[in-house]
Amino acid sequence: MSLTINTNPAAIRASFNLSKNHNNLQNSLTRLSSGKRITKPSDDAGGLAVSMKLSASINRMSASIANIQNAVSFGDVQDGALQSAARIVDRMAELKSLSLDVMKSASDVANYDTEFGALQRQLYQVGAETFNGVSLFATTNEAGTAAEFGKAVGANTMSVFTSSEGSAGSKVSVSKSLLLSAVSFDYDAATAAGREAAVAYASNINSTGNDRTLAAESEAESLNLSQVSIGLLTTALENIATLRASNGATSARLAFSEDHLRLSKANLEAANSRIMDVDVAQESTQLAKFNILAQASAAMLSQANSTQNTALMLLG
C-alpha cells in the first residue's frame, strides 16, 4: 500500500469501526436502561406492530375487568336489597299470623296493621334504590308497559361485555330484577279461595285498577292485613327467593368471566414480553463486547493517525 498524506485509509476504516461500535454500545445501553428490546421501529418493525396490537388488547381487557367488577358490585348491592325485602315480607307474614290470633282485640290488630303499612312503604323504598344512579330494580318491560314477574326482558337487563372485542365479543346480561312485580297481585283474584293461590305476576306500584302491591308509596295505598293471606305472602317470599337465585347465578357467571379475562390478560402480557422485553443476560454480554470494541477502535484510530508521521521522516 502506498504511503499518502491526503488520504489515510487505515484511519478511515478505524473511524468507521469506532462509529459502528459506538452506535452498538449506545443501543445496548438504551435497551438495558429501558428494559426494552425494541426501542425504535427500526429495531424490529414487525415485532413492534404486533406488540402495539397486543398492548391494545391488554388495555381493553383491563377495562373489561373493571366493568365486570362494577357489575359484580351492582349484583352485591342488589342482593343486599333483596335480602332486606325478604326480611320485610317475612315480617309481614309474621304480622298476618299474629293478627289471626283469636285472643287479639281489634285494637291489637289495628296496631299490627300500623306496622304492616309501614313495612309496605319501606318495601317501596327498597324497590326504589339505585347503584351509581342506575336503578337496581325495574318496573317496566321492553315495551314500556308494566313488568311481569318471570318475564324479565329488554329494559330489565343490562349487557356487560366480557372480552376485548367489546360488543362483538361475549357478554353477560345483568338483570335489574323485578322486585315490585314479585310482590304484586290481582286484587280481584284475592278472594277467600283465591288468596292462597295468588301469584304475584301483575302490576307496577302505581297501578289504579284491580292490581295491588305489597310495596306502597304512601299510606293511602297501603293494604291492611285483612286484604292479604299467608299464601300470598308466602308466594311473594318465594318470588324474592327466585330473584336472589337469579342474582347469584349472574354473579357466578361474572366471576368466571373475570377469571377467564385475567388469565387471557396474563397470557397476552407474557406474549408481549417475549417480543418487547430485553434479555438482560444476553444484552449485558453484548454491552461488554461493544464496550471493548469501542475502546479498541479508538485506540486503533489513534495508531492509524500516527502512521502519517512516517511521511515526515522521508521528507526530512
GROMACS .gro file of C-alpha atoms in nm:
model
  316
    1MET     CA    1   0.000   0.000   0.000
    2SER     CA    2   0.135   0.341  -0.096
    3LEU     CA    3   0.214   0.600   0.164
    4THR     CA    4  -0.003   0.911   0.124
    5ILE     CA    5  -0.067   1.231   0.316
    6ASN     CA    6  -0.406   1.350   0.188
    7THR     CA    7  -0.581   1.018   0.248
    8ASN     CA    8  -0.530   0.777   0.536
    9PRO     CA    9  -0.727   0.455   0.454
   10ALA     CA   10  -0.635   0.289   0.783
   11ALA     CA   11  -0.766   0.584   0.986
   12ILE     CA   12  -1.084   0.595   0.777
   13ARG     CA   13  -1.155   0.225   0.842
   14ALA     CA   14  -1.073   0.264   1.210
   15SER     CA   15  -1.303   0.565   1.230
   16PHE     CA   16  -1.584   0.370   1.062
   17ASN     CA   17  -1.542   0.078   1.305
   18LEU     CA   18  -1.529   0.319   1.600
   19SER     CA   19  -1.856   0.482   1.491
   20LYS     CA   20  -2.022   0.145   1.437
   21ASN     CA   21  -1.910   0.003   1.770
   22HIS     CA   22  -2.008   0.323   1.946
   23ASN     CA   23  -2.364   0.302   1.799
   24ASN     CA   24  -2.393  -0.062   1.905
   25LEU     CA   25  -2.276   0.033   2.253
   26GLN     CA   26  -2.535   0.310   2.274
   27ASN     CA   27  -2.808   0.070   2.158
   28SER     CA   28  -2.713  -0.178   2.430
   29LEU     CA   29  -2.713   0.096   2.692
   30THR     CA   30  -3.056   0.212   2.573
   31ARG     CA   31  -3.201  -0.139   2.583
   32LEU     CA   32  -3.066  -0.213   2.928
   33SER     CA   33  -3.171   0.123   3.069
   34SER     CA   34  -3.526   0.096   2.924
   35GLY     CA   35  -3.569  -0.278   2.968
   36LYS     CA   36  -3.699  -0.296   2.612
   37ARG     CA   37  -3.557  -0.496   2.323
   38ILE     CA   38  -3.732  -0.271   2.071
   39THR     CA   39  -3.660   0.095   2.145
   40LYS     CA   40  -3.730   0.231   1.796
   41PRO     CA   41  -3.920   0.097   1.493
   42SER     CA   42  -3.603   0.010   1.302
   43ASP     CA   43  -3.506  -0.242   1.573
   44ASP     CA   44  -3.793  -0.473   1.472
   45ALA     CA   45  -4.073  -0.313   1.270
   46GLY     CA   46  -4.290  -0.625   1.253
   47GLY     CA   47  -4.244  -0.706   1.621
   48LEU     CA   48  -4.336  -0.350   1.717
   49ALA     CA   49  -4.660  -0.371   1.516
   50VAL     CA   50  -4.759  -0.698   1.686
   51SER     CA   51  -4.672  -0.555   2.026
   52MET     CA   52  -4.890  -0.249   1.969
   53LYS     CA   53  -5.190  -0.470   1.889
   54LEU     CA   54  -5.125  -0.691   2.190
   55SER     CA   55  -5.093  -0.386   2.416
   56ALA     CA   56  -5.425  -0.251   2.289
   57SER     CA   57  -5.594  -0.585   2.364
   58ILE     CA   58  -5.442  -0.589   2.712
   59ASN     CA   59  -5.571  -0.238   2.782
   60ARG     CA   60  -5.920  -0.331   2.661
   61MET     CA   61  -5.915  -0.639   2.881
   62SER     CA   62  -5.822  -0.425   3.181
   63ALA     CA   63  -6.123  -0.204   3.107
   64SER     CA   64  -6.348  -0.511   3.070
   65ILE     CA   65  -6.228  -0.645   3.405
   66ALA     CA   66  -6.314  -0.311   3.567
   67ASN     CA   67  -6.661  -0.325   3.405
   68ILE     CA   68  -6.717  -0.677   3.534
   69GLN     CA   69  -6.614  -0.574   3.884
   70ASN     CA   70  -6.865  -0.288   3.870
   71ALA     CA   71  -7.133  -0.534   3.759
   72VAL     CA   72  -7.043  -0.764   4.048
   73SER     CA   73  -7.076  -0.470   4.285
   74PHE     CA   74  -7.415  -0.391   4.131
   75GLY     CA   75  -7.522  -0.751   4.193
   76ASP     CA   76  -7.395  -0.742   4.551
   77VAL     CA   77  -7.591  -0.425   4.628
   78GLN     CA   78  -7.899  -0.569   4.456
   79ASP     CA   79  -7.874  -0.890   4.656
   80GLY     CA   80  -7.845  -0.690   4.977
   81ALA     CA   81  -8.165  -0.506   4.887
   82LEU     CA   82  -8.338  -0.836   4.809
   83GLN     CA   83  -8.231  -0.971   5.146
   84SER     CA   84  -8.390  -0.669   5.312
   85ALA     CA   85  -8.706  -0.717   5.106
   86ALA     CA   86  -8.723  -1.084   5.208
   87ARG     CA   87  -8.695  -0.990   5.577
   88ILE     CA   88  -8.971  -0.733   5.533
   89VAL     CA   89  -9.208  -0.981   5.366
   90ASP     CA   90  -9.120  -1.241   5.627
   91ARG     CA   91  -9.215  -0.993   5.900
   92MET     CA   92  -9.537  -0.917   5.711
   93ALA     CA   93  -9.625  -1.287   5.717
   94GLU     CA   94  -9.547  -1.297   6.088
   95LEU     CA   95  -9.779  -1.000   6.146
   96LYS     CA   96 -10.053  -1.173   5.946
   97SER     CA   97 -10.019  -1.483   6.164
   98LEU     CA   98 -10.027  -1.275   6.482
   99SER     CA   99 -10.339  -1.094   6.363
  100LEU     CA  100 -10.522  -1.426   6.328
  101ASP     CA  101 -10.493  -1.496   6.699
  102VAL     CA  102 -10.848  -1.503   6.837
  103MET     CA  103 -10.713  -1.370   7.164
  104LYS     CA  104 -10.618  -1.041   6.996
  105SER     CA  105 -10.858  -0.750   7.020
  106ALA     CA  106 -10.949  -0.517   6.734
  107SER     CA  107 -10.708  -0.265   6.884
  108ASP     CA  108 -10.427  -0.519   6.875
  109VAL     CA  109 -10.499  -0.599   6.512
  110ALA     CA  110 -10.501  -0.226   6.433
  111ASN     CA  111 -10.157  -0.196   6.587
  112TYR     CA  112 -10.035  -0.480   6.367
  113ASP     CA  113 -10.191  -0.303   6.068
  114THR     CA  114  -9.990   0.010   6.152
  115GLU     CA  115  -9.663  -0.181   6.134
  116PHE     CA  116  -9.787  -0.370   5.827
  117GLY     CA  117  -9.846  -0.040   5.644
  118ALA     CA  118  -9.506   0.096   5.748
  119LEU     CA  119  -9.338  -0.219   5.615
  120GLN     CA  120  -9.513  -0.175   5.281
  121ARG     CA  121  -9.373   0.176   5.249
  122GLN     CA  122  -9.028   0.052   5.345
  123LEU     CA  123  -9.055  -0.221   5.080
  124TYR     CA  124  -9.132   0.051   4.825
  125GLN     CA  125  -8.820   0.242   4.933
  126VAL     CA  126  -8.610  -0.072   4.885
  127GLY     CA  127  -8.752  -0.109   4.534
  128ALA     CA  128  -8.651   0.249   4.450
  129GLU     CA  129  -8.281   0.206   4.537
  130THR     CA  130  -8.010   0.279   4.281
  131PHE     CA  131  -7.644   0.195   4.222
  132ASN     CA  132  -7.447   0.494   4.093
  133GLY     CA  133  -7.770   0.635   3.950
  134VAL     CA  134  -7.875   0.305   3.787
  135SER     CA  135  -8.192   0.154   3.931
  136LEU     CA  136  -8.144  -0.183   4.097
  137PHE     CA  137  -8.498  -0.288   4.009
  138ALA     CA  138  -8.722  -0.244   3.704
  139THR     CA  139  -9.094  -0.166   3.685
  140THR     CA  140  -9.143  -0.173   3.308
  141ASN     CA  141  -9.059  -0.416   3.030
  142GLU     CA  142  -8.906  -0.359   2.687
  143ALA     CA  143  -9.233  -0.222   2.552
  144GLY     CA  144  -9.258   0.029   2.836
  145THR     CA  145  -9.560  -0.141   2.993
  146ALA     CA  146  -9.584  -0.285   3.343
  147ALA     CA  147  -9.324  -0.554   3.406
  148GLU     CA  148  -9.440  -0.906   3.487
  149PHE     CA  149  -9.255  -1.135   3.723
  150GLY     CA  150  -9.083  -1.420   3.539
  151LYS     CA  151  -9.066  -1.227   3.211
  152ALA     CA  152  -8.758  -1.010   3.257
  153VAL     CA  153  -8.652  -0.898   2.909
  154GLY     CA  154  -8.529  -0.589   2.730
  155ALA     CA  155  -8.542  -0.288   2.958
  156ASN     CA  156  -8.491  -0.514   3.260
  157THR     CA  157  -8.143  -0.630   3.158
  158MET     CA  158  -7.804  -0.470   3.104
  159SER     CA  159  -7.525  -0.621   2.893
  160VAL     CA  160  -7.174  -0.641   3.039
  161PHE     CA  161  -6.914  -0.715   2.770
  162THR     CA  162  -6.660  -0.967   2.892
  163SER     CA  163  -6.391  -0.967   2.622
  164SER     CA  164  -6.152  -0.729   2.449
  165GLU     CA  165  -6.376  -0.733   2.138
  166GLY     CA  166  -6.644  -0.524   2.310
  167SER     CA  167  -6.994  -0.566   2.167
  168ALA     CA  168  -6.860  -0.812   1.908
  169GLY     CA  169  -6.746  -1.049   2.182
  170SER     CA  170  -6.907  -1.238   2.466
  171LYS     CA  171  -7.138  -1.068   2.715
  172VAL     CA  172  -7.329  -1.137   3.035
  173SER     CA  173  -7.679  -0.999   3.090
  174VAL     CA  174  -7.732  -0.847   3.434
  175SER     CA  175  -8.098  -0.828   3.537
  176LYS     CA  176  -8.236  -0.523   3.713
  177SER     CA  177  -8.471  -0.765   3.888
  178LEU     CA  178  -8.847  -0.726   3.928
  179LEU     CA  179  -8.892  -0.676   4.300
  180LEU     CA  180  -9.214  -0.473   4.281
  181SER     CA  181  -9.370  -0.712   4.030
  182ALA     CA  182  -9.274  -1.003   4.254
  183VAL     CA  183  -9.481  -0.863   4.540
  184SER     CA  184  -9.782  -0.756   4.329
  185PHE     CA  185 -10.105  -0.945   4.264
  186ASP     CA  186 -10.452  -0.923   4.117
  187TYR     CA  187 -10.670  -0.797   4.399
  188ASP     CA  188 -10.993  -0.929   4.246
  189ALA     CA  189 -10.847  -1.277   4.248
  190ALA     CA  190 -10.763  -1.248   4.616
  191THR     CA  191 -11.092  -1.394   4.732
  192ALA     CA  192 -11.119  -1.628   5.027
  193ALA     CA  193 -11.034  -1.918   4.798
  194GLY     CA  194 -10.810  -1.733   4.555
  195ARG     CA  195 -10.572  -1.570   4.800
  196GLU     CA  196 -10.393  -1.892   4.882
  197ALA     CA  197 -10.303  -1.945   4.515
  198ALA     CA  198 -10.242  -1.580   4.422
  199VAL     CA  199  -9.926  -1.535   4.218
  200ALA     CA  200  -9.750  -1.200   4.203
  201TYR     CA  201  -9.749  -1.158   3.827
  202ALA     CA  202  -9.927  -0.829   3.786
  203SER     CA  203  -9.864  -0.463   3.809
  204ASN     CA  204  -9.628  -0.188   3.895
  205ILE     CA  205  -9.667   0.015   4.210
  206ASN     CA  206  -9.868   0.295   4.052
  207SER     CA  207 -10.148   0.084   3.909
  208THR     CA  208 -10.501   0.215   3.967
  209GLY     CA  209 -10.709  -0.084   3.859
  210ASN     CA  210 -10.758  -0.414   4.035
  211ASP     CA  211 -10.385  -0.471   4.076
  212ARG     CA  212 -10.233  -0.426   4.420
  213THR     CA  213  -9.883  -0.447   4.562
  214LEU     CA  214  -9.727  -0.512   4.899
  215ALA     CA  215  -9.495  -0.214   4.834
  216ALA     CA  216  -9.691   0.106   4.894
  217GLU     CA  217  -9.556   0.450   4.807
  218SER     CA  218  -9.787   0.624   5.055
  219GLU     CA  219 -10.009   0.540   5.349
  220ALA     CA  220 -10.317   0.583   5.129
  221GLU     CA  221 -10.204   0.300   4.903
  222SER     CA  222 -10.127   0.059   5.185
  223LEU     CA  223 -10.319  -0.265   5.222
  224ASN     CA  224 -10.437  -0.390   5.558
  225LEU     CA  225 -10.388  -0.738   5.697
  226SER     CA  226 -10.740  -0.845   5.613
  227GLN     CA  227 -10.669  -0.794   5.242
  228VAL     CA  228 -10.381  -1.040   5.221
  229SER     CA  229 -10.330  -1.404   5.306
  230ILE     CA  230 -10.046  -1.615   5.435
  231GLY     CA  231 -10.042  -1.790   5.097
  232LEU     CA  232  -9.995  -1.465   4.909
  233LEU     CA  233  -9.714  -1.354   5.140
  234THR     CA  234  -9.550  -1.695   5.105
  235THR     CA  235  -9.569  -1.667   4.726
  236ALA     CA  236  -9.415  -1.319   4.740
  237LEU     CA  237  -9.132  -1.454   4.954
  238GLU     CA  238  -9.076  -1.739   4.708
  239ASN     CA  239  -9.064  -1.488   4.423
  240ILE     CA  240  -8.797  -1.286   4.604
  241ALA     CA  241  -8.602  -1.608   4.662
  242THR     CA  242  -8.618  -1.672   4.286
  243LEU     CA  243  -8.483  -1.322   4.221
  244ARG     CA  244  -8.195  -1.388   4.461
  245ALA     CA  245  -8.119  -1.717   4.288
  246SER     CA  246  -8.108  -1.537   3.952
  247ASN     CA  247  -7.880  -1.275   4.105
  248GLY     CA  248  -7.648  -1.546   4.237
  249ALA     CA  249  -7.632  -1.722   3.901
  250THR     CA  250  -7.537  -1.399   3.727
  251SER     CA  251  -7.273  -1.320   3.989
  252ALA     CA  252  -7.121  -1.667   3.947
  253ARG     CA  253  -7.103  -1.623   3.570
  254LEU     CA  254  -6.943  -1.281   3.609
  255ALA     CA  255  -6.684  -1.432   3.844
  256PHE     CA  256  -6.593  -1.698   3.586
  257SER     CA  257  -6.578  -1.432   3.313
  258GLU     CA  258  -6.342  -1.223   3.523
  259ASP     CA  259  -6.117  -1.523   3.590
  260HIS     CA  260  -6.105  -1.601   3.217
  261LEU     CA  261  -6.020  -1.239   3.133
  262ARG     CA  262  -5.744  -1.225   3.393
  263LEU     CA  263  -5.591  -1.548   3.258
  264SER     CA  264  -5.611  -1.424   2.900
  265LYS     CA  265  -5.459  -1.092   3.001
  266ALA     CA  266  -5.171  -1.268   3.177
  267ASN     CA  267  -5.101  -1.480   2.869
  268LEU     CA  268  -5.109  -1.176   2.638
  269GLU     CA  269  -4.874  -0.987   2.868
  270ALA     CA  270  -4.634  -1.282   2.857
  271ALA     CA  271  -4.655  -1.290   2.476
  272ASN     CA  272  -4.592  -0.916   2.457
  273SER     CA  273  -4.297  -0.952   2.693
  274ARG     CA  274  -4.132  -1.208   2.465
  275ILE     CA  275  -4.147  -0.952   2.184
  276MET     CA  276  -4.061  -0.631   2.364
  277ASP     CA  277  -3.860  -0.706   2.677
  278VAL     CA  278  -3.482  -0.727   2.662
  279ASP     CA  279  -3.291  -1.039   2.764
  280VAL     CA  280  -3.072  -0.877   3.028
  281ALA     CA  281  -2.815  -1.159   3.037
  282GLN     CA  282  -2.766  -1.155   2.661
  283GLU     CA  283  -2.766  -0.777   2.632
  284SER     CA  284  -2.517  -0.742   2.919
  285THR     CA  285  -2.279  -0.967   2.724
  286GLN     CA  286  -2.331  -0.751   2.415
  287LEU     CA  287  -2.264  -0.438   2.620
  288ALA     CA  288  -1.931  -0.574   2.744
  289LYS     CA  289  -1.838  -0.677   2.390
  290PHE     CA  290  -1.918  -0.342   2.229
  291ASN     CA  291  -1.756  -0.152   2.514
  292ILE     CA  292  -1.428  -0.333   2.450
  293LEU     CA  293  -1.457  -0.294   2.073
  294ALA     CA  294  -1.529   0.078   2.105
  295GLN     CA  295  -1.219   0.128   2.319
  296ALA     CA  296  -1.010  -0.086   2.084
  297SER     CA  297  -1.140   0.108   1.782
  298ALA     CA  298  -1.048   0.436   1.948
  299ALA     CA  299  -0.701   0.307   2.022
  300MET     CA  300  -0.655   0.181   1.666
  301LEU     CA  301  -0.776   0.514   1.522
  302SER     CA  302  -0.507   0.688   1.727
  303GLN     CA  303  -0.247   0.445   1.591
  304ALA     CA  304  -0.370   0.492   1.233
  305ASN     CA  305  -0.344   0.868   1.263
  306SER     CA  306   0.018   0.841   1.382
  307THR     CA  307   0.127   0.647   1.074
  308GLN     CA  308   0.134   0.975   0.877
  309ASN     CA  309   0.443   1.072   1.076
  310THR     CA  310   0.641   0.827   0.860
  311ALA     CA  311   0.600   1.064   0.565
  312LEU     CA  312   0.780   1.338   0.762
  313MET     CA  313   1.080   1.112   0.806
  314LEU     CA  314   1.103   1.064   0.431
  315LEU     CA  315   1.063   1.436   0.364
  316GLY     CA  316   1.338   1.519   0.612
   0.00000   0.00000   0.00000
